[in-house]
Amino acid sequence: DIQMTQSPSSLSASVGDRVTITCRASQTIRNYLNWYQHKPGKAPKLLIYAASRLQSGVPSRFSGSGSGTDFTLTVTSLQPEDFATYYCQQGYSGPRTFGQGTKVEI
Amino acid sequence: QVQLQESGPGLVKPSETLSLTCTVSGGSITSDYWGWIRQPPGKGLQWIGFISYSGSTIYNPSLTGRVTLSVDRSKRQFSLKLISVTAADTAVYYCARDQELLSDYYYAMDVWGRGATVTVSS
């Protein structure tokens, strides 16, 4: 199976900060990479699909990039509602797999 | 728009079977994949498996042999059964639609249920 590794596991940031989260796949997944935001008690929310495509309704301060094995999620100006845990997920082959998550804290 | 809702017992005894159903409203199960994901307390998201509208399945290898997914298109429901549960199966269980958002098999889980908390305890 394809393993997904995110870094960092957690980070502290302030409103207005630029935040970058990285995700690495154990083998190439081309650009079959999705990003989700998850808040406690809520359903996860799709932010980015196909590595860089913004899901409808998601603010443009979120962006994704990368291909092959290395990917990034960037939030250009962190807003109070962005404090959450973020997960990458590969959809390239076999069972879907998630990264372990990155918790963005104040 | 499509909405999903999980239902089932919130408490299951060890060694017994966990059964959950996801009901689809605002749409039908005639395309895409329909999946289950769980989050144990204090841990990250774990993908359990998915089933296509036609009934083909892929499971997480770590759960193969214990998990079965099924779909009932007439009721617009899909279901999860997990046998021989232990405390490690305690989690919030989510159902989700895994839809092709871009041609060439770019799938993503774009609609999620709100989650069902299942505790395994005697």
PDB file of C-alpha atoms in Angstrom:
ATOM      1  CA  ASP A   1       0.000   0.000   0.000  1.00  0.00           C
ATOM      2  CA  ILE A   2       0.994   3.595  -0.506  1.00  0.00           C
ATOM      3  CA  GLN A   3       1.974   5.338   2.718  1.00  0.00           C
ATOM      4  CA  MET A   4       1.391   9.062   3.189  1.00  0.00           C
ATOM      5  CA  THR A   5       3.522  11.095   5.587  1.00  0.00           C
ATOM      6  CA  GLN A   6       2.678  14.639   6.607  1.00  0.00           C
ATOM      7  CA  SER A   7       4.854  17.215   8.285  1.00  0.00           C
ATOM      8  CA  PRO A   8       4.736  18.807  10.675  1.00  0.00           C
ATOM      9  CA  SER A   9       2.348  16.851  12.924  1.00  0.00           C
ATOM     10  CA  SER A  10       1.294  20.124  14.492  1.00  0.00           C
ATOM     11  CA  LEU A  11       2.100  23.790  14.242  1.00  0.00           C
ATOM     12  CA  SER A  12       1.262  26.995  16.030  1.00  0.00           C
ATOM     13  CA  ALA A  13       0.316  30.022  13.986  1.00  0.00           C
ATOM     14  CA  SER A  14      -1.413  33.375  14.252  1.00  0.00           C
ATOM     15  CA  VAL A  15      -4.216  34.941  12.286  1.00  0.00           C
ATOM     16  CA  GLY A  16      -2.785  36.365   9.088  1.00  0.00           C
ATOM     17  CA  ASP A  17       0.154  33.959   8.935  1.00  0.00           C
ATOM     18  CA  ARG A  18       1.107  32.009   5.839  1.00  0.00           C
ATOM     19  CA  VAL A  19       1.061  28.299   6.630  1.00  0.00           C
ATOM     20  CA  THR A  20       2.506  25.435   4.608  1.00  0.00           C
ATOM     21  CA  ILE A  21       1.910  21.734   5.238  1.00  0.00           C
ATOM     22  CA  THR A  22       3.774  19.045   3.352  1.00  0.00           C
ATOM     23  CA  CYS A  23       2.743  15.533   2.381  1.00  0.00           C
ATOM     24  CA  ARG A  24       5.013  12.853   0.992  1.00  0.00           C
ATOM     25  CA  ALA A  25       3.936   9.608  -0.679  1.00  0.00           C
ATOM     26  CA  SER A  26       5.937   6.384  -0.402  1.00  0.00           C
ATOM     27  CA  GLN A  27       5.828   6.045  -4.199  1.00  0.00           C
ATOM     28  CA  THR A  28       4.725   8.218  -7.052  1.00  0.00           C
ATOM     29  CA  ILE A  29       1.045   9.088  -7.069  1.00  0.00           C
ATOM     30  CA  ARG A  30       1.303  11.526  -9.972  1.00  0.00           C
ATOM     31  CA  ASN A  31      -1.151  14.235  -8.872  1.00  0.00           C
ATOM     32  CA  TYR A  32      -3.817  11.983  -7.364  1.00  0.00           C
ATOM     33  CA  LEU A  33      -3.715  13.824  -4.082  1.00  0.00           C
ATOM     34  CA  ASN A  34      -6.526  15.399  -2.071  1.00  0.00           C
ATOM     35  CA  TRP A  35      -6.531  17.652   0.986  1.00  0.00           C
ATOM     36  CA  TYR A  36      -9.196  17.787   3.705  1.00  0.00           C
ATOM     37  CA  GLN A  37      -9.887  20.049   6.665  1.00  0.00           C
ATOM     38  CA  HIS A  38     -11.332  18.491   9.811  1.00  0.00           C
ATOM     39  CA  LYS A  39     -12.694  20.303  12.845  1.00  0.00           C
ATOM     40  CA  PRO A  40     -13.743  18.554  16.089  1.00  0.00           C
ATOM     41  CA  GLY A  41     -17.314  17.304  15.979  1.00  0.00           C
ATOM     42  CA  LYS A  42     -17.688  18.100  12.286  1.00  0.00           C
ATOM     43  CA  ALA A  43     -17.457  16.120   9.083  1.00  0.00           C
ATOM     44  CA  PRO A  44     -14.186  16.439   7.174  1.00  0.00           C
ATOM     45  CA  LYS A  45     -14.314  18.918   4.320  1.00  0.00           C
ATOM     46  CA  LEU A  46     -12.678  18.526   0.924  1.00  0.00           C
ATOM     47  CA  LEU A  47     -10.428  21.491   0.126  1.00  0.00           C
ATOM     48  CA  ILE A  48      -8.238  20.480  -2.794  1.00  0.00           C
ATOM     49  CA  TYR A  49      -8.399  17.609  -5.279  1.00  0.00           C
ATOM     50  CA  ALA A  50      -6.015  16.516  -8.008  1.00  0.00           C
ATOM     51  CA  ALA A  51      -3.212  18.188  -6.010  1.00  0.00           C
ATOM     52  CA  SER A  52      -4.099  21.741  -7.026  1.00  0.00           C
ATOM     53  CA  ARG A  53      -7.792  22.032  -7.910  1.00  0.00           C
ATOM     54  CA  LEU A  54      -9.805  24.092  -5.450  1.00  0.00           C
ATOM     55  CA  GLN A  55     -13.088  22.474  -4.462  1.00  0.00           C
ATOM     56  CA  SER A  56     -16.138  24.610  -5.128  1.00  0.00           C
ATOM     57  CA  GLY A  57     -16.863  27.024  -2.284  1.00  0.00           C
ATOM     58  CA  VAL A  58     -13.399  26.796  -0.721  1.00  0.00           C
ATOM     59  CA  PRO A  59     -11.725  30.193  -0.174  1.00  0.00           C
ATOM     60  CA  SER A  60      -8.918  31.072  -2.540  1.00  0.00           C
ATOM     61  CA  ARG A  61      -6.448  31.508   0.335  1.00  0.00           C
ATOM     62  CA  PHE A  62      -6.110  27.714   0.182  1.00  0.00           C
ATOM     63  CA  SER A  63      -3.895  26.292  -2.533  1.00  0.00           C
ATOM     64  CA  GLY A  64      -2.177  23.026  -3.309  1.00  0.00           C
ATOM     65  CA  SER A  65       0.815  22.059  -5.367  1.00  0.00           C
ATOM     66  CA  GLY A  66       3.103  19.167  -6.140  1.00  0.00           C
ATOM     67  CA  SER A  67       3.281  15.983  -8.142  1.00  0.00           C
ATOM     68  CA  GLY A  68       5.008  12.646  -7.966  1.00  0.00           C
ATOM     69  CA  THR A  69       5.740  12.106  -4.285  1.00  0.00           C
ATOM     70  CA  ASP A  70       5.889  15.586  -2.734  1.00  0.00           C
ATOM     71  CA  PHE A  71       2.956  17.894  -2.163  1.00  0.00           C
ATOM     72  CA  THR A  72       2.115  21.039  -0.224  1.00  0.00           C
ATOM     73  CA  LEU A  73      -0.990  22.733   1.093  1.00  0.00           C
ATOM     74  CA  THR A  74      -0.650  26.461   1.645  1.00  0.00           C
ATOM     75  CA  VAL A  75      -2.936  28.887   3.432  1.00  0.00           C
ATOM     76  CA  THR A  76      -1.849  32.379   2.488  1.00  0.00           C
ATOM     77  CA  SER A  77      -3.496  34.340   5.304  1.00  0.00           C
ATOM     78  CA  LEU A  78      -4.750  32.177   8.140  1.00  0.00           C
ATOM     79  CA  GLN A  79      -8.216  33.042   9.392  1.00  0.00           C
ATOM     80  CA  PRO A  80      -9.750  32.130  12.774  1.00  0.00           C
ATOM     81  CA  GLU A  81     -11.944  29.496  11.117  1.00  0.00           C
ATOM     82  CA  ASP A  82      -8.886  27.770   9.615  1.00  0.00           C
ATOM     83  CA  PHE A  83      -7.651  26.368  12.911  1.00  0.00           C
ATOM     84  CA  ALA A  84      -8.255  22.660  12.351  1.00  0.00           C
ATOM     85  CA  THR A  85      -6.511  19.415  11.428  1.00  0.00           C
ATOM     86  CA  TYR A  86      -5.549  18.909   7.789  1.00  0.00           C
ATOM     87  CA  TYR A  87      -5.149  15.564   6.040  1.00  0.00           C
ATOM     88  CA  CYS A  88      -3.750  14.569   2.703  1.00  0.00           C
ATOM     89  CA  GLN A  89      -5.142  11.469   0.953  1.00  0.00           C
ATOM     90  CA  GLN A  90      -3.957   9.591  -2.102  1.00  0.00           C
ATOM     91  CA  GLY A  91      -6.329   8.285  -4.730  1.00  0.00           C
ATOM     92  CA  TYR A  92      -3.790   6.905  -7.162  1.00  0.00           C
ATOM     93  CA  SER A  93      -4.028   3.180  -6.616  1.00  0.00           C
ATOM     94  CA  GLY A  94      -5.412   0.516  -4.376  1.00  0.00           C
ATOM     95  CA  PRO A  95      -6.891   1.358  -1.009  1.00  0.00           C
ATOM     96  CA  ARG A  96      -7.203   5.045  -0.236  1.00  0.00           C
ATOM     97  CA  THR A  97      -4.728   6.183   2.406  1.00  0.00           C
ATOM     98  CA  PHE A  98      -4.588   9.313   4.536  1.00  0.00           C
ATOM     99  CA  GLY A  99      -1.649  11.092   6.043  1.00  0.00           C
ATOM    100  CA  GLN A 100      -1.536  11.166   9.834  1.00  0.00           C
ATOM    101  CA  GLY A 101      -2.796  14.750   9.934  1.00  0.00           C
ATOM    102  CA  THR A 102      -1.398  18.179  10.766  1.00  0.00           C
ATOM    103  CA  LYS A 103      -3.053  20.115  13.567  1.00  0.00           C
ATOM    104  CA  VAL A 104      -2.965  23.876  13.103  1.00  0.00           C
ATOM    105  CA  GLU A 105      -3.284  25.603  16.473  1.00  0.00           C
ATOM    106  CA  ILE A 106      -3.385  29.161  17.617  1.00  0.00           C
TER     107      ILE A 106
ATOM    108  CA  GLN B   1     -27.686  18.572  -2.880  1.00  0.00           C
ATOM    109  CA  VAL B   2     -26.624  15.111  -1.765  1.00  0.00           C
ATOM    110  CA  GLN B   3     -26.561  14.529   1.980  1.00  0.00           C
ATOM    111  CA  LEU B   4     -25.452  11.474   3.928  1.00  0.00           C
ATOM    112  CA  GLN B   5     -26.575  10.268   7.343  1.00  0.00           C
ATOM    113  CA  GLU B   6     -25.079   7.432   9.359  1.00  0.00           C
ATOM    114  CA  SER B   7     -27.254   5.318  11.649  1.00  0.00           C
ATOM    115  CA  GLY B   8     -26.752   2.338  13.916  1.00  0.00           C
ATOM    116  CA  PRO B   9     -26.044   1.285  17.495  1.00  0.00           C
ATOM    117  CA  GLY B  10     -23.726   3.478  19.490  1.00  0.00           C
ATOM    118  CA  LEU B  11     -22.590   0.654  21.753  1.00  0.00           C
ATOM    119  CA  VAL B  12     -21.344  -2.762  20.675  1.00  0.00           C
ATOM    120  CA  LYS B  13     -20.009  -5.547  22.892  1.00  0.00           C
ATOM    121  CA  PRO B  14     -16.534  -6.979  22.298  1.00  0.00           C
ATOM    122  CA  SER B  15     -16.469  -9.913  19.842  1.00  0.00           C
ATOM    123  CA  GLU B  16     -19.823  -8.881  18.393  1.00  0.00           C
ATOM    124  CA  THR B  17     -20.629  -7.244  15.055  1.00  0.00           C
ATOM    125  CA  LEU B  18     -20.712  -3.527  14.393  1.00  0.00           C
ATOM    126  CA  SER B  19     -23.353  -2.571  11.825  1.00  0.00           C
ATOM    127  CA  LEU B  20     -23.886   0.892  10.392  1.00  0.00           C
ATOM    128  CA  THR B  21     -26.015   2.196   7.546  1.00  0.00           C
ATOM    129  CA  CYS B  22     -25.578   5.350   5.514  1.00  0.00           C
ATOM    130  CA  THR B  23     -28.687   6.847   3.929  1.00  0.00           C
ATOM    131  CA  VAL B  24     -28.325   9.047   0.863  1.00  0.00           C
ATOM    132  CA  SER B  25     -30.758  11.916   0.394  1.00  0.00           C
ATOM    133  CA  GLY B  26     -30.963  14.444  -2.400  1.00  0.00           C
ATOM    134  CA  GLY B  27     -29.503  12.011  -4.891  1.00  0.00           C
ATOM    135  CA  SER B  28     -29.181   8.358  -5.842  1.00  0.00           C
ATOM    136  CA  ILE B  29     -26.579   5.627  -5.681  1.00  0.00           C
ATOM    137  CA  THR B  30     -26.223   5.075  -9.416  1.00  0.00           C
ATOM    138  CA  SER B  31     -22.639   6.144  -9.867  1.00  0.00           C
ATOM    139  CA  ASP B  32     -19.439   6.829  -7.963  1.00  0.00           C
ATOM    140  CA  TYR B  33     -18.065   5.022  -4.949  1.00  0.00           C
ATOM    141  CA  TRP B  34     -19.466   5.091  -1.437  1.00  0.00           C
ATOM    142  CA  GLY B  35     -17.054   4.751   1.419  1.00  0.00           C
ATOM    143  CA  TRP B  36     -16.502   4.459   5.133  1.00  0.00           C
ATOM    144  CA  ILE B  37     -13.826   6.212   7.166  1.00  0.00           C
ATOM    145  CA  ARG B  38     -13.281   6.174  10.908  1.00  0.00           C
ATOM    146  CA  GLN B  39     -11.452   8.237  13.506  1.00  0.00           C
ATOM    147  CA  PRO B  40     -10.475   6.515  16.761  1.00  0.00           C
ATOM    148  CA  PRO B  41     -10.251   8.812  19.792  1.00  0.00           C
ATOM    149  CA  GLY B  42      -7.155  10.972  19.627  1.00  0.00           C
ATOM    150  CA  LYS B  43      -6.089   9.560  16.270  1.00  0.00           C
ATOM    151  CA  GLY B  44      -6.321  10.457  12.607  1.00  0.00           C
ATOM    152  CA  LEU B  45      -8.633   9.401   9.822  1.00  0.00           C
ATOM    153  CA  GLN B  46      -8.520   5.760   8.783  1.00  0.00           C
ATOM    154  CA  TRP B  47     -10.042   4.672   5.488  1.00  0.00           C
ATOM    155  CA  ILE B  48     -12.111   1.488   5.887  1.00  0.00           C
ATOM    156  CA  GLY B  49     -13.226   0.764   2.343  1.00  0.00           C
ATOM    157  CA  PHE B  50     -15.610   1.666  -0.404  1.00  0.00           C
ATOM    158  CA  ILE B  51     -18.240   0.080  -2.583  1.00  0.00           C
ATOM    159  CA  SER B  52     -19.259   1.050  -6.081  1.00  0.00           C
ATOM    160  CA  TYR B  53     -22.848   1.542  -7.128  1.00  0.00           C
ATOM    161  CA  SER B  54     -22.616  -1.861  -8.818  1.00  0.00           C
ATOM    162  CA  GLY B  55     -21.317  -3.564  -5.685  1.00  0.00           C
ATOM    163  CA  SER B  56     -17.593  -3.972  -6.260  1.00  0.00           C
ATOM    164  CA  THR B  57     -15.506  -3.326  -3.174  1.00  0.00           C
ATOM    165  CA  ILE B  58     -12.021  -2.418  -2.017  1.00  0.00           C
ATOM    166  CA  TYR B  59     -11.113  -2.702   1.644  1.00  0.00           C
ATOM    167  CA  ASN B  60      -8.324  -1.500   3.864  1.00  0.00           C
ATOM    168  CA  PRO B  61      -5.957  -4.506   4.029  1.00  0.00           C
ATOM    169  CA  SER B  62      -5.710  -4.140   7.801  1.00  0.00           C
ATOM    170  CA  LEU B  63      -9.453  -4.865   8.062  1.00  0.00           C
ATOM    171  CA  THR B  64      -9.864  -7.430   5.288  1.00  0.00           C
ATOM    172  CA  GLY B  65     -11.582 -10.506   6.646  1.00  0.00           C
ATOM    173  CA  ARG B  66     -13.549  -8.541   9.226  1.00  0.00           C
ATOM    174  CA  VAL B  67     -15.272  -5.919   7.092  1.00  0.00           C
ATOM    175  CA  THR B  68     -18.080  -6.209   4.572  1.00  0.00           C
ATOM    176  CA  LEU B  69     -19.714  -3.368   2.667  1.00  0.00           C
ATOM    177  CA  SER B  70     -23.019  -3.660   0.850  1.00  0.00           C
ATOM    178  CA  VAL B  71     -25.296  -1.374  -1.112  1.00  0.00           C
ATOM    179  CA  ASP B  72     -29.063  -1.229  -1.552  1.00  0.00           C
ATOM    180  CA  ARG B  73     -29.743   1.122  -4.435  1.00  0.00           C
ATOM    181  CA  SER B  74     -33.527   0.883  -4.062  1.00  0.00           C
ATOM    182  CA  LYS B  75     -33.318   2.201  -0.495  1.00  0.00           C
ATOM    183  CA  ARG B  76     -30.464   4.582  -1.340  1.00  0.00           C
ATOM    184  CA  GLN B  77     -28.419   3.073   1.446  1.00  0.00           C
ATOM    185  CA  PHE B  78     -25.024   1.490   1.861  1.00  0.00           C
ATOM    186  CA  SER B  79     -23.874  -0.430   4.882  1.00  0.00           C
ATOM    187  CA  LEU B  80     -20.853  -1.452   6.913  1.00  0.00           C
ATOM    188  CA  LYS B  81     -20.445  -4.639   8.910  1.00  0.00           C
ATOM    189  CA  LEU B  82     -17.370  -5.206  11.056  1.00  0.00           C
ATOM    190  CA  ILE B  83     -17.152  -8.521  12.860  1.00  0.00           C
ATOM    191  CA  SER B  84     -15.264  -9.565  15.997  1.00  0.00           C
ATOM    192  CA  VAL B  85     -14.889  -6.028  17.270  1.00  0.00           C
ATOM    193  CA  THR B  86     -12.526  -4.996  20.051  1.00  0.00           C
ATOM    194  CA  ALA B  87     -11.945  -1.771  21.931  1.00  0.00           C
ATOM    195  CA  ALA B  88      -9.615  -0.726  19.108  1.00  0.00           C
ATOM    196  CA  ASP B  89     -12.682  -0.395  16.873  1.00  0.00           C
ATOM    197  CA  THR B  90     -14.105   2.358  19.061  1.00  0.00           C
ATOM    198  CA  ALA B  91     -14.295   5.396  16.794  1.00  0.00           C
ATOM    199  CA  VAL B  92     -16.403   7.970  15.046  1.00  0.00           C
ATOM    200  CA  TYR B  93     -17.494   6.352  11.786  1.00  0.00           C
ATOM    201  CA  TYR B  94     -18.130   8.513   8.732  1.00  0.00           C
ATOM    202  CA  CYS B  95     -19.702   7.617   5.430  1.00  0.00           C
ATOM    203  CA  ALA B  96     -18.697   9.585   2.345  1.00  0.00           C
ATOM    204  CA  ARG B  97     -19.254   9.824  -1.381  1.00  0.00           C
ATOM    205  CA  ASP B  98     -16.096   9.230  -3.382  1.00  0.00           C
ATOM    206  CA  GLN B  99     -16.800  10.994  -6.646  1.00  0.00           C
ATOM    207  CA  GLU B 100     -14.845  11.432  -9.848  1.00  0.00           C
ATOM    208  CA  LEU B 101     -14.353  15.194  -9.857  1.00  0.00           C
ATOM    209  CA  LEU B 102     -12.062  15.267 -12.858  1.00  0.00           C
ATOM    210  CA  SER B 103     -11.861  12.881 -15.773  1.00  0.00           C
ATOM    211  CA  ASP B 104      -9.085  10.311 -15.713  1.00  0.00           C
ATOM    212  CA  TYR B 105     -10.183   8.871 -12.367  1.00  0.00           C
ATOM    213  CA  TYR B 106      -9.517  11.850 -10.122  1.00  0.00           C
ATOM    214  CA  TYR B 107     -11.717  10.816  -7.225  1.00  0.00           C
ATOM    215  CA  ALA B 108     -12.200  12.628  -3.922  1.00  0.00           C
ATOM    216  CA  MET B 109     -14.543  12.331  -0.952  1.00  0.00           C
ATOM    217  CA  ASP B 110     -16.666  15.410  -1.529  1.00  0.00           C
ATOM    218  CA  VAL B 111     -19.725  14.691   0.601  1.00  0.00           C
ATOM    219  CA  TRP B 112     -19.552  13.334   4.144  1.00  0.00           C
ATOM    220  CA  GLY B 113     -22.008  12.342   6.813  1.00  0.00           C
ATOM    221  CA  ARG B 114     -21.772  13.963  10.219  1.00  0.00           C
ATOM    222  CA  GLY B 115     -20.393  10.820  11.794  1.00  0.00           C
ATOM    223  CA  ALA B 116     -21.642   8.150  14.189  1.00  0.00           C
ATOM    224  CA  THR B 117     -19.862   7.445  17.452  1.00  0.00           C
ATOM    225  CA  VAL B 118     -19.479   3.740  18.156  1.00  0.00           C
ATOM    226  CA  THR B 119     -18.076   2.487  21.439  1.00  0.00           C
ATOM    227  CA  VAL B 120     -16.995  -1.120  21.904  1.00  0.00           C
ATOM    228  CA  SER B 121     -17.458  -2.057  25.534  1.00  0.00           C
ATOM    229  CA  SER B 122     -19.083  -4.740  27.645  1.00  0.00           C
TER     230      SER B 122
END
